[in-house]
Structures are given as structure tokens and as C-alpha cells.
DNA sequence: CCTTAGGTTGAATCCGCTT
DNA sequence: CAAGCGGATTCAACCTAAG
């Protein structure tokens, strides 16, 4: 394939992303966002407790024979990406624990310079239905410049303003893509198994590019990168193999007016009210397993367990449940009911919670 | 160095961690927590805006010539760790973007099986003074079993109880170690550059070990792993090279009272409860042959037979088989699916089983 | 028009003992 | 050792239908 003389802006190019990137002029792209196959290694079917089957991502493009095969693939496309990236451009790659460590090593070995790893914390992840692991509630993005000395672009002030005037952190809380934003095919099924939310791309593009820049996505899918680039006044180039995805993406992007949807600014910025589980007091050493708690008069007693529950005679449960049970009441606010002995006085455990909140606010 | 016959429990062993691990008997350790050197490639000194110098992690043990050297080091210690780990044990490794990707690949290449990556979100991270990147507000832990098929230990119920009865997620919000918890040397300087908070280890040890287990930390430092292990009724083995750290750690751990009543340290799981055959309910007169059971909505029906099976139209079998068949589902937990009429209400038969279990316990 | 109840769904390396 | 089967396991958000 011969090298193109001019950049094919705001288009989706069909084909293998490595060949396509090799056909583009070198040092011509300001920003690359890549959502490569994760190489999930799934076993059999997975059912929810209500017996419905989870619609797994088992597409052919996500299958690799070995770690070696995946690494070879990563090296090939990241090398091609590096050639077309401007010297002061940056690249983002997203992945999960299945693949992100291998991608990270490949990035480092090719000479990219890591600026941050950024955690996308999901407000609404899929639970762990079998109770065998922690809920897999995040994905990881790696953000790199082309080399250690590169003068990359980072819109620090914009990110800070975006984040209520405190520095944007490396962990971002955003919902997964569902509801009206989730693209469906003619049969009403999801058009792509792993469509990313626009809010995620909004922050990426806002942080690391300028209006008029060229943003390239080598695994374009249904075109979230292109859609947000257009909304934010950037040019995009999408590379994609599958005809079905391209059709959906073209229709999607065509429908977008180049103006900013301000809802994207407000929705993700909402701050979480910090909930403090009782167990937090234990792991922070403010209480110890085995401590005896009483009500303010000392009439009722319970012992603190290491898992953050309480034990009373023949009963075990949360501070609220046990508080209700010992009083023979319907309900109880355990935070205000239970007290601990401290220097001869009874101190309400809610004071300990206040202490934790104060630490978290600082 | 010859192989020790018995495990040196609740001690700190001085020396190179690879040699020390090789001297321990194989498959003898339940849990490994490792905080290896980070290979921070800091060019020049970092200064705060007020021109004070940041006390960066520049100790001699934290310098490596190249990625290759770091990978060789990782491979060596993770291989030694693998030998001493029990087949159903697990390992945690913590790191930042400087090293965690390389550690992750080494883990995978050695045959460890990733269970989760867990993000430690810091409530109070060091800001990015230069405003050139996102605030580096997290570190990453990788949790692995020894192999894909291993029957590792995960205290799911304890973690859920700890988190106010919702599944524990893969992102943990915890403060960094400072204040009174931060150990100081005689000159009032921090005794270790990267002391981890006890809260972090509390969750790790609670989640993935049992009271009485052996927890090994090959980069023991000032002994956070040992301190928390002791508090939670686990045995520890600490490996450390530096005499100064060992002194601090020994003093620290000696001052800790070991725990308490181990019944307060474990959360019983339903999975471990004694199995009660459905027929037991008949034997004990809690149900009678001929009783009609329904699902909670009353849509499906079956009759109880004297042999402890159920009869539905044209089908007979266990409570699970019949529950699955009537719903046309792959599988069904009959205990939670089937209900009986009692004083005008539908009562789940699982309550009858609970009654039997309570009787058996007393 | 509203509220509420019920159903659906999401990048998932998701069981273990007995025969 | 493979097959069989008992039975343990879910959270937030959105959609639709019913009231």
C-alpha cells in the first residue's frame, strides 16, 4: 500500500489497522486513542443468580493463541502508531488486567514514555456473580508521550477547572455505556460488545489535544472517539476492519452537530458522597476486633468482629442489625447507638466515623 | 544455604530475599504480599513550588540499569516465591506504573493466574507540583493464584460484610501512611521511604487468608505485613536485607498484642455449612409428603414425595432438578426457589433448612 | 401526567465434591 | 479422571408496563 500524501481527515478507513497506519505519512497525528482486543480467556458460560446468561465478549477478533501472539500483535500496531505520531503527540491505550500489563511493557520497550496510568472506575460494573473474586470494577488506561524528553500537550488548567478547581486525579469515576447512548443494531441487539462511554473520551480528548488536532483511533469500533472528536472540534481518523461497525459509526457521527453537549461536562463531574462502612474503623486501627461495644447506658453489649460485623449472644450482623435485635426493635442506627469505652468514658462510634471523614476530606 | 526443615514463624530473616526463600521448604506458605522496589527513573531532583526538595525514593536499592535488569530481578524473586507458595495459596504484588506492568507480565509468564488487579486509591496523594500530569493518586496491586485451576482462598462473605453488605470492588479508597502510624528513626526522619498503611494490609490479609495461616513478605521493610498479620491471628515470615529496617520492624511488632478470640476473625460462609439433604425436612416433620410447594410468585407448583423428591406434571426429581425443569432453566437452587404456604404467607424452604442447622449446632 | 414494580443487562479469565 | 449433580451466587442503571 502506498503512502498517502494528505491525511484522510474525518473518515473511517476500512482494513487492517497496521497496514492502514503504515500508509499514512509519518509524524502526522496529534493524539491516538486505542482500545485494542483484551484477549479475554473465558471458560464456559456464565449465568446470573436469576439464571439468565451473560452475553460474553467472545468475538473472533478477541482470540489469541498465546501471550506471545498477543505481544507480537501489540508490538506491531504500537510500532506503526509510533511512526505516524507527531514527536509531541501522545497515545492512550485502554485495557483490563487480562492484557494491560502486556501492553504496558510493549509501550515501554518501544520507547514510549509513560505519563500516567489512569483508572476508569465504573459506577455500575457487572457484579461478580459467583462470589469468587472482587467485583471487577475498573479498567486501566496508559497515557504515554513518544519519548522522555517530548514536549507533550496537557491541558492542565482545563482539567483542573473541570474538576472543581482541584487537580484532576488519576482515577476517574464514570458510568459504563448503556441506556440511550448504547448503539443497537437493527435487531435491537448491542451493535458492539465493548462500546466505550463518550464521557471517557471527552476527558481524554479534552486533556491531551487542542481544537483542530488530528485524533486517530486504530480500533474504531462504533466510533466513540470520532463522535467526541467531532463534538470537541477535533479531526478524527478511524481505522476499522468490520463493515458492520463502520456502518453504525458513520451514521452515528453524521448525526452529530459539531457543538459541545454540555451534559457531558456536568454528568461525570458529580462527586460521590463518601460512604464509610463500619469495617473502615477496623482497618484504620480506630477499633480492634474483640472490642466490646455497649449502648450509652451499658445495658446492651456486643463484640466487634474482624469483618466489621458485631456478635451478640446467638446473633451476628451489622451494627444496625445487632443494635435492633438486642433492643428488640424494628430498626436501629448503629452509628449513634453503639459506644466504646475510652478513658473511662463512653464514646459514640459515630465520633470515629467523623474522624475518618475528616481524614478523607483533607 | 541449606533448606530449613521447619518454618521460622513470626521472625524476620535477614538477607537476600531470593536466597532466603530458596532456603524455605517448598509449598509451605499460604499468602505472599510483596512490595518490590519500584525502579523509579527520576531524572534530577524534584522540587515543590516553595523550592523545598521532595524526599524522593532514591535509595541505592532502587536503581536498576534497565528494564532488562528489572525483569530479571522480578523473574528471580517471583520464581522463588512460587516454589514456597502452597498450591492453593495466593500472592499480592503492589506497584506503580513505573514497574507494575513489568511485574504483571512476569507473573503471567511464570504461570501465575491473575484473579484481580486492585487499585489502591489514595485519599491524600502527593499533588503533581509541576502541573504537567494528572495527580498520581493510586497504586496497583495484582492478586494471583498459583495456577489457573488452583482452589485459592477468598473470604467473599467477610469482604461483603466488611463493605456494608455489598460486594467488595476492585478499587479501595484508603489514606497513605502518615501521622502517628508513620514510623520515624531516631533523627525524626521517616524510617522507610514507602511504608504501606496497615489498612491496606488489613484488607489483603482478611480477604485471602485464614487465622493461623503463614503470610510471607519478601520485602518486609518496617514490617506492616507482620504487624497486621499478628493483629489478625496469622503467622508471618519477614525477609529483609537492611539492618535499620529490621530493628524498627522488630520493635514495632513486639509492641502489638496478638489477637484474641479467633471466632471473631472469621466469617462463616454458606458454602462451608454442613449439607442438609431435603429429605431431612421430612424426617424431622418440618414438611409432610403431599405438601404443595410453589415458587415465590405461585406460578409453578410441585408436590413433595415421601422419598424427598418433588413431583411436577410429568416430571419427578430433586428440588433442584424440578425447579430447573418447570422454569425451563439450566439449573436452579431448589432451596431458594421453592416456598410453602404458612399462615397465609409463602415461606422459603431454606428457612426450614436453617432451622435444622440451628438445631444441629446446639 | 405521575409513581412504582418488575425485568433486563454490562470487556467475566466466576464451583466443587462425589462417584 | 471425567461426569454428574447439589446448590451457591448480583449491583446499578435503564426500560417498560402497570397503577
XYZ file of C-alpha atoms in Angstrom, chain B:
362
model
C 22.307 -22.248 52.146
C 20.652 -25.418 53.286
C 16.919 -25.897 53.366
C 15.237 -25.338 56.711
C 13.124 -28.223 57.930
C 10.656 -26.169 59.885
C 9.245 -22.758 59.089
C 10.769 -19.885 61.052
C 7.455 -18.395 62.100
C 6.940 -14.851 63.315
C 10.507 -13.877 62.671
C 12.393 -11.505 60.427
C 15.156 -13.222 58.484
C 17.981 -11.021 57.324
C 19.469 -11.441 53.881
C 18.708 -11.510 50.182
C 15.087 -12.461 49.744
C 15.732 -14.849 46.861
C 18.315 -16.848 48.801
C 16.129 -16.785 51.879
C 13.092 -18.053 50.000
C 15.174 -20.803 48.448
C 16.114 -21.949 51.948
C 12.482 -22.442 52.945
C 10.597 -25.693 52.348
C 8.517 -25.782 49.164
C 4.735 -25.324 49.267
C 4.789 -24.103 52.832
C 3.349 -20.588 52.674
C -0.337 -19.622 52.365
C -0.067 -15.997 51.334
C 2.646 -13.732 49.968
C 2.467 -9.961 49.996
C 5.256 -8.193 48.145
C 6.123 -4.536 47.736
C 9.177 -4.792 45.499
C 11.480 -1.878 44.603
C 9.884 0.407 42.070
C 12.691 1.211 39.674
C 11.821 4.893 39.778
C 13.678 6.584 36.974
C 13.838 10.031 38.455
C 15.935 12.367 36.416
C 17.204 15.147 38.626
C 15.648 16.272 41.851
C 12.021 17.199 42.173
C 11.170 20.454 43.921
C 7.959 21.733 45.388
C 6.726 25.197 44.338
C 8.224 26.624 47.538
C 11.580 25.238 46.431
C 11.902 22.614 49.163
C 13.239 19.349 47.874
C 10.943 16.339 47.726
C 12.470 13.402 49.549
C 12.235 11.096 46.612
C 12.808 7.415 46.699
C 16.485 7.387 45.682
C 17.958 4.763 47.932
C 20.642 2.648 46.350
C 18.494 -0.466 46.153
C 16.009 1.342 43.940
C 18.235 1.856 40.923
C 18.270 -0.508 38.021
C 20.239 -0.177 34.836
C 17.472 -1.113 32.525
C 14.158 -2.770 32.078
C 16.020 -5.969 31.378
C 17.676 -5.940 34.765
C 14.391 -5.229 36.450
C 12.681 -8.064 34.604
C 15.466 -10.473 35.541
C 15.117 -9.443 39.153
C 11.332 -9.824 39.072
C 11.572 -13.211 37.463
C 14.065 -14.445 40.031
C 12.142 -13.483 43.136
C 8.732 -14.445 41.732
C 10.099 -17.860 40.790
C 11.464 -18.384 44.292
C 8.145 -17.211 45.712
C 6.289 -19.666 43.541
C 8.252 -22.585 44.890
C 7.447 -21.887 48.524
C 3.801 -20.975 47.898
C 1.241 -23.687 48.636
C -0.702 -24.860 45.581
C -3.814 -23.150 46.894
C -2.002 -20.055 48.112
C -2.127 -16.633 46.528
C 0.254 -13.743 46.013
C -0.224 -9.992 46.013
C 2.260 -7.589 44.419
C 1.931 -3.825 44.659
C 3.476 -1.269 42.346
C 3.036 1.906 40.346
C 3.086 2.494 36.602
C 6.872 2.527 36.720
C 7.090 -1.159 37.466
C 3.688 -2.824 37.779
C 3.271 -3.615 34.094
C 6.580 -5.442 34.016
C 5.722 -7.295 37.217
C 2.359 -8.271 35.734
C 3.902 -9.761 32.613
C 6.459 -11.669 34.680
C 3.668 -13.085 36.832
C 1.750 -14.225 33.766
C 4.816 -15.660 32.069
C 5.688 -17.704 35.157
C 2.243 -19.311 35.153
C 0.594 -17.363 37.940
C -3.100 -16.837 37.252
C -4.479 -13.354 37.736
C -7.553 -13.098 39.907
C -7.896 -9.338 40.132
C -5.966 -6.159 39.803
C -6.915 -3.984 42.737
C -6.498 -0.228 42.783
C -5.450 1.486 45.969
C -6.967 4.970 45.622
C -5.218 7.378 47.940
C -7.332 9.874 49.837
C -4.340 12.144 50.210
C -1.858 11.640 47.373
C 1.064 13.931 46.759
C -0.083 16.591 44.289
C 1.599 16.975 40.940
C 3.604 20.081 41.735
C 4.526 20.952 38.192
C 1.045 20.608 36.765
C 2.278 18.501 33.869
C 0.309 15.335 34.530
C -2.672 14.018 36.394
C -2.179 13.689 40.135
C -0.776 10.231 40.632
C -3.439 9.220 43.102
C -3.327 5.430 43.104
C -1.172 2.333 43.144
C -1.970 -1.022 41.596
C -1.952 -4.432 43.255
C -2.074 -7.678 41.323
C -3.609 -10.692 43.034
C -2.765 -14.125 41.618
C -3.318 -17.762 42.348
C -0.543 -20.208 41.603
C -2.237 -21.641 38.546
C -5.452 -21.463 36.589
C -7.091 -24.433 38.267
C -5.944 -23.686 41.807
C -8.534 -23.683 44.610
C -7.472 -20.423 46.149
C -8.887 -18.960 49.323
C -11.099 -15.866 49.120
C -13.200 -14.807 52.075
C -16.017 -13.424 49.990
C -18.544 -13.179 52.793
C -16.104 -11.367 55.083
C -15.345 -8.805 52.399
C -19.012 -8.300 51.698
C -19.864 -7.893 55.383
C -16.960 -5.510 55.724
C -18.362 -3.349 52.922
C -21.876 -2.867 54.329
C -23.191 -5.978 52.588
C -22.315 -5.143 49.015
C -19.575 -6.960 47.128
C -16.128 -5.523 47.657
C -14.969 -3.854 44.465
C -11.540 -3.760 42.864
C -10.957 -0.127 43.880
C -10.137 0.599 47.509
C -10.104 4.096 48.961
C -7.521 4.342 51.748
C -5.250 7.073 53.130
C -1.488 6.930 52.749
C 0.572 6.098 55.789
C 1.339 9.223 57.750
C 0.708 10.750 61.132
C 1.238 8.542 64.140
C 1.348 5.377 62.085
C 4.344 6.566 60.085
C 7.478 5.191 61.713
C 10.324 7.593 62.363
C 14.010 6.942 63.033
C 15.947 8.409 65.933
C 16.565 11.590 63.959
C 12.834 12.023 63.400
C 13.077 11.188 59.700
C 10.769 8.613 58.143
C 12.239 5.214 58.775
C 11.280 3.796 55.358
C 10.550 5.656 52.107
C 7.493 3.650 51.106
C 5.827 2.426 54.306
C 2.406 0.994 53.448
C -0.651 1.719 55.597
C -1.897 -1.037 57.868
C -5.399 -0.542 56.475
C -4.222 -1.832 53.108
C -2.743 -4.975 54.591
C -5.781 -5.474 56.783
C -7.949 -5.865 53.738
C -5.437 -8.032 51.869
C -4.913 -10.421 54.764
C -8.594 -10.548 55.715
C -9.583 -11.284 52.126
C -7.145 -14.013 51.254
C -6.000 -15.898 54.345
C -7.335 -17.653 57.415
C -6.337 -17.382 61.069
C -3.252 -19.497 61.646
C -2.067 -19.178 58.032
C 1.509 -18.289 57.158
C 1.943 -14.894 55.480
C 5.333 -14.145 53.937
C 6.646 -10.752 52.860
C 9.908 -10.861 50.896
C 10.432 -7.076 51.067
C 9.493 -6.669 54.686
C 10.766 -3.129 55.258
C 9.420 -1.820 58.525
C 7.027 -4.728 58.847
C 3.499 -3.575 58.059
C 2.664 -7.058 56.816
C 3.918 -8.653 60.021
C 2.151 -6.146 62.235
C -1.229 -6.708 60.633
C -0.713 -10.470 60.411
C -0.115 -10.563 64.152
C -3.187 -8.443 64.865
C -5.310 -10.759 62.744
C -4.042 -14.016 64.210
C -1.882 -15.060 61.269
C 1.759 -16.118 61.370
C 4.268 -14.078 59.425
C 7.712 -14.505 57.922
C 9.576 -11.328 57.034
C 12.590 -11.188 54.736
C 14.678 -8.028 54.742
C 18.254 -7.035 53.972
C 18.638 -3.750 55.796
C 19.518 -3.857 59.458
C 17.915 -0.485 60.140
C 14.525 -1.583 58.864
C 14.674 -4.844 60.795
C 15.319 -3.032 64.066
C 12.342 -0.766 63.548
C 10.099 -3.630 62.481
C 11.014 -5.834 65.441
C 10.255 -3.084 67.923
C 7.001 -2.333 66.165
C 5.724 -5.890 66.085
C 6.783 -6.667 69.635
C 4.536 -3.847 70.857
C 1.460 -5.398 69.279
C -0.866 -7.566 71.258
C -1.719 -10.632 69.294
C -5.405 -11.234 68.808
C -7.996 -12.548 70.633
C -10.729 -14.959 70.002
C -10.346 -16.454 66.525
C -14.096 -16.842 66.227
C -14.158 -13.078 65.819
C -11.691 -13.288 62.940
C -13.630 -15.484 60.541
C -16.912 -15.062 58.726
C -18.768 -18.307 58.187
C -19.630 -18.969 54.566
C -22.768 -20.726 53.497
C -20.614 -22.825 51.229
C -18.953 -24.359 54.274
C -22.159 -25.109 56.167
C -22.996 -28.798 56.635
C -25.078 -30.208 53.818
C -28.671 -30.987 54.725
C -30.484 -33.293 52.306
C -34.029 -32.167 51.532
C -35.299 -35.457 52.917
C -34.167 -34.385 56.372
C -37.037 -31.885 56.462
C -39.454 -34.784 56.008
C -37.725 -36.963 58.575
C -37.953 -34.219 61.134
C -41.581 -33.495 60.413
C -40.996 -29.956 59.135
C -42.705 -30.931 55.887
C -45.154 -33.659 55.064
C -45.462 -35.808 51.959
C -48.117 -34.340 49.724
C -47.400 -30.720 50.612
C -47.591 -28.412 47.603
C -44.586 -26.161 47.016
C -44.596 -23.131 44.726
C -42.134 -20.516 43.597
C -42.413 -17.155 45.308
C -44.978 -15.863 42.838
C -47.036 -19.013 42.804
C -46.510 -19.558 39.079
C -45.017 -23.013 39.377
C -46.103 -25.909 41.558
C -44.786 -29.254 42.714
C -45.729 -31.827 45.314
C -43.441 -33.233 47.988
C -42.976 -37.011 47.845
C -42.096 -39.197 50.797
C -38.656 -40.015 49.379
C -37.566 -36.373 49.349
C -38.143 -35.755 45.669
C -40.713 -33.483 44.051
C -43.400 -34.276 41.506
C -44.472 -31.797 38.873
C -46.564 -32.549 35.800
C -44.870 -35.450 34.047
C -41.650 -34.971 35.917
C -40.051 -36.094 39.128
C -36.689 -35.352 40.677
C -34.741 -33.413 43.257
C -35.871 -29.974 44.351
C -33.135 -28.578 42.083
C -33.991 -30.663 39.044
C -37.704 -29.957 39.245
C -37.092 -26.262 39.891
C -34.948 -26.082 36.782
C -37.397 -28.088 34.677
C -40.505 -26.090 35.487
C -38.720 -22.851 34.646
C -37.054 -24.355 31.624
C -33.710 -23.270 33.065
C -30.284 -24.891 33.006
C -30.020 -25.024 36.748
C -31.830 -23.969 39.872
C -31.145 -23.766 43.572
C -34.253 -25.536 44.845
C -33.618 -24.358 48.395
C -34.223 -20.730 47.485
C -36.692 -21.365 44.664
C -39.391 -23.368 46.436
C -41.786 -21.959 49.034
C -44.543 -23.385 51.204
C -47.772 -21.879 52.468
C -47.624 -20.985 56.140
C -50.177 -18.835 57.918
C -51.169 -17.215 54.670
C -47.595 -16.346 53.679
C -45.128 -18.016 51.357
C -42.119 -19.179 53.315
C -38.923 -20.263 51.584
C -37.918 -23.837 52.346
C -34.405 -22.562 53.005
C -35.782 -21.273 56.301
C -36.627 -24.825 57.293
C -33.078 -25.851 56.472
C -31.771 -23.012 58.656
C -33.928 -24.349 61.453
C -32.385 -27.796 61.100
C -28.877 -26.353 61.047
C -29.570 -24.353 64.196
C -30.840 -27.481 65.951
C -27.778 -29.425 64.864
C -25.437 -26.737 66.145
C -26.957 -26.618 69.594
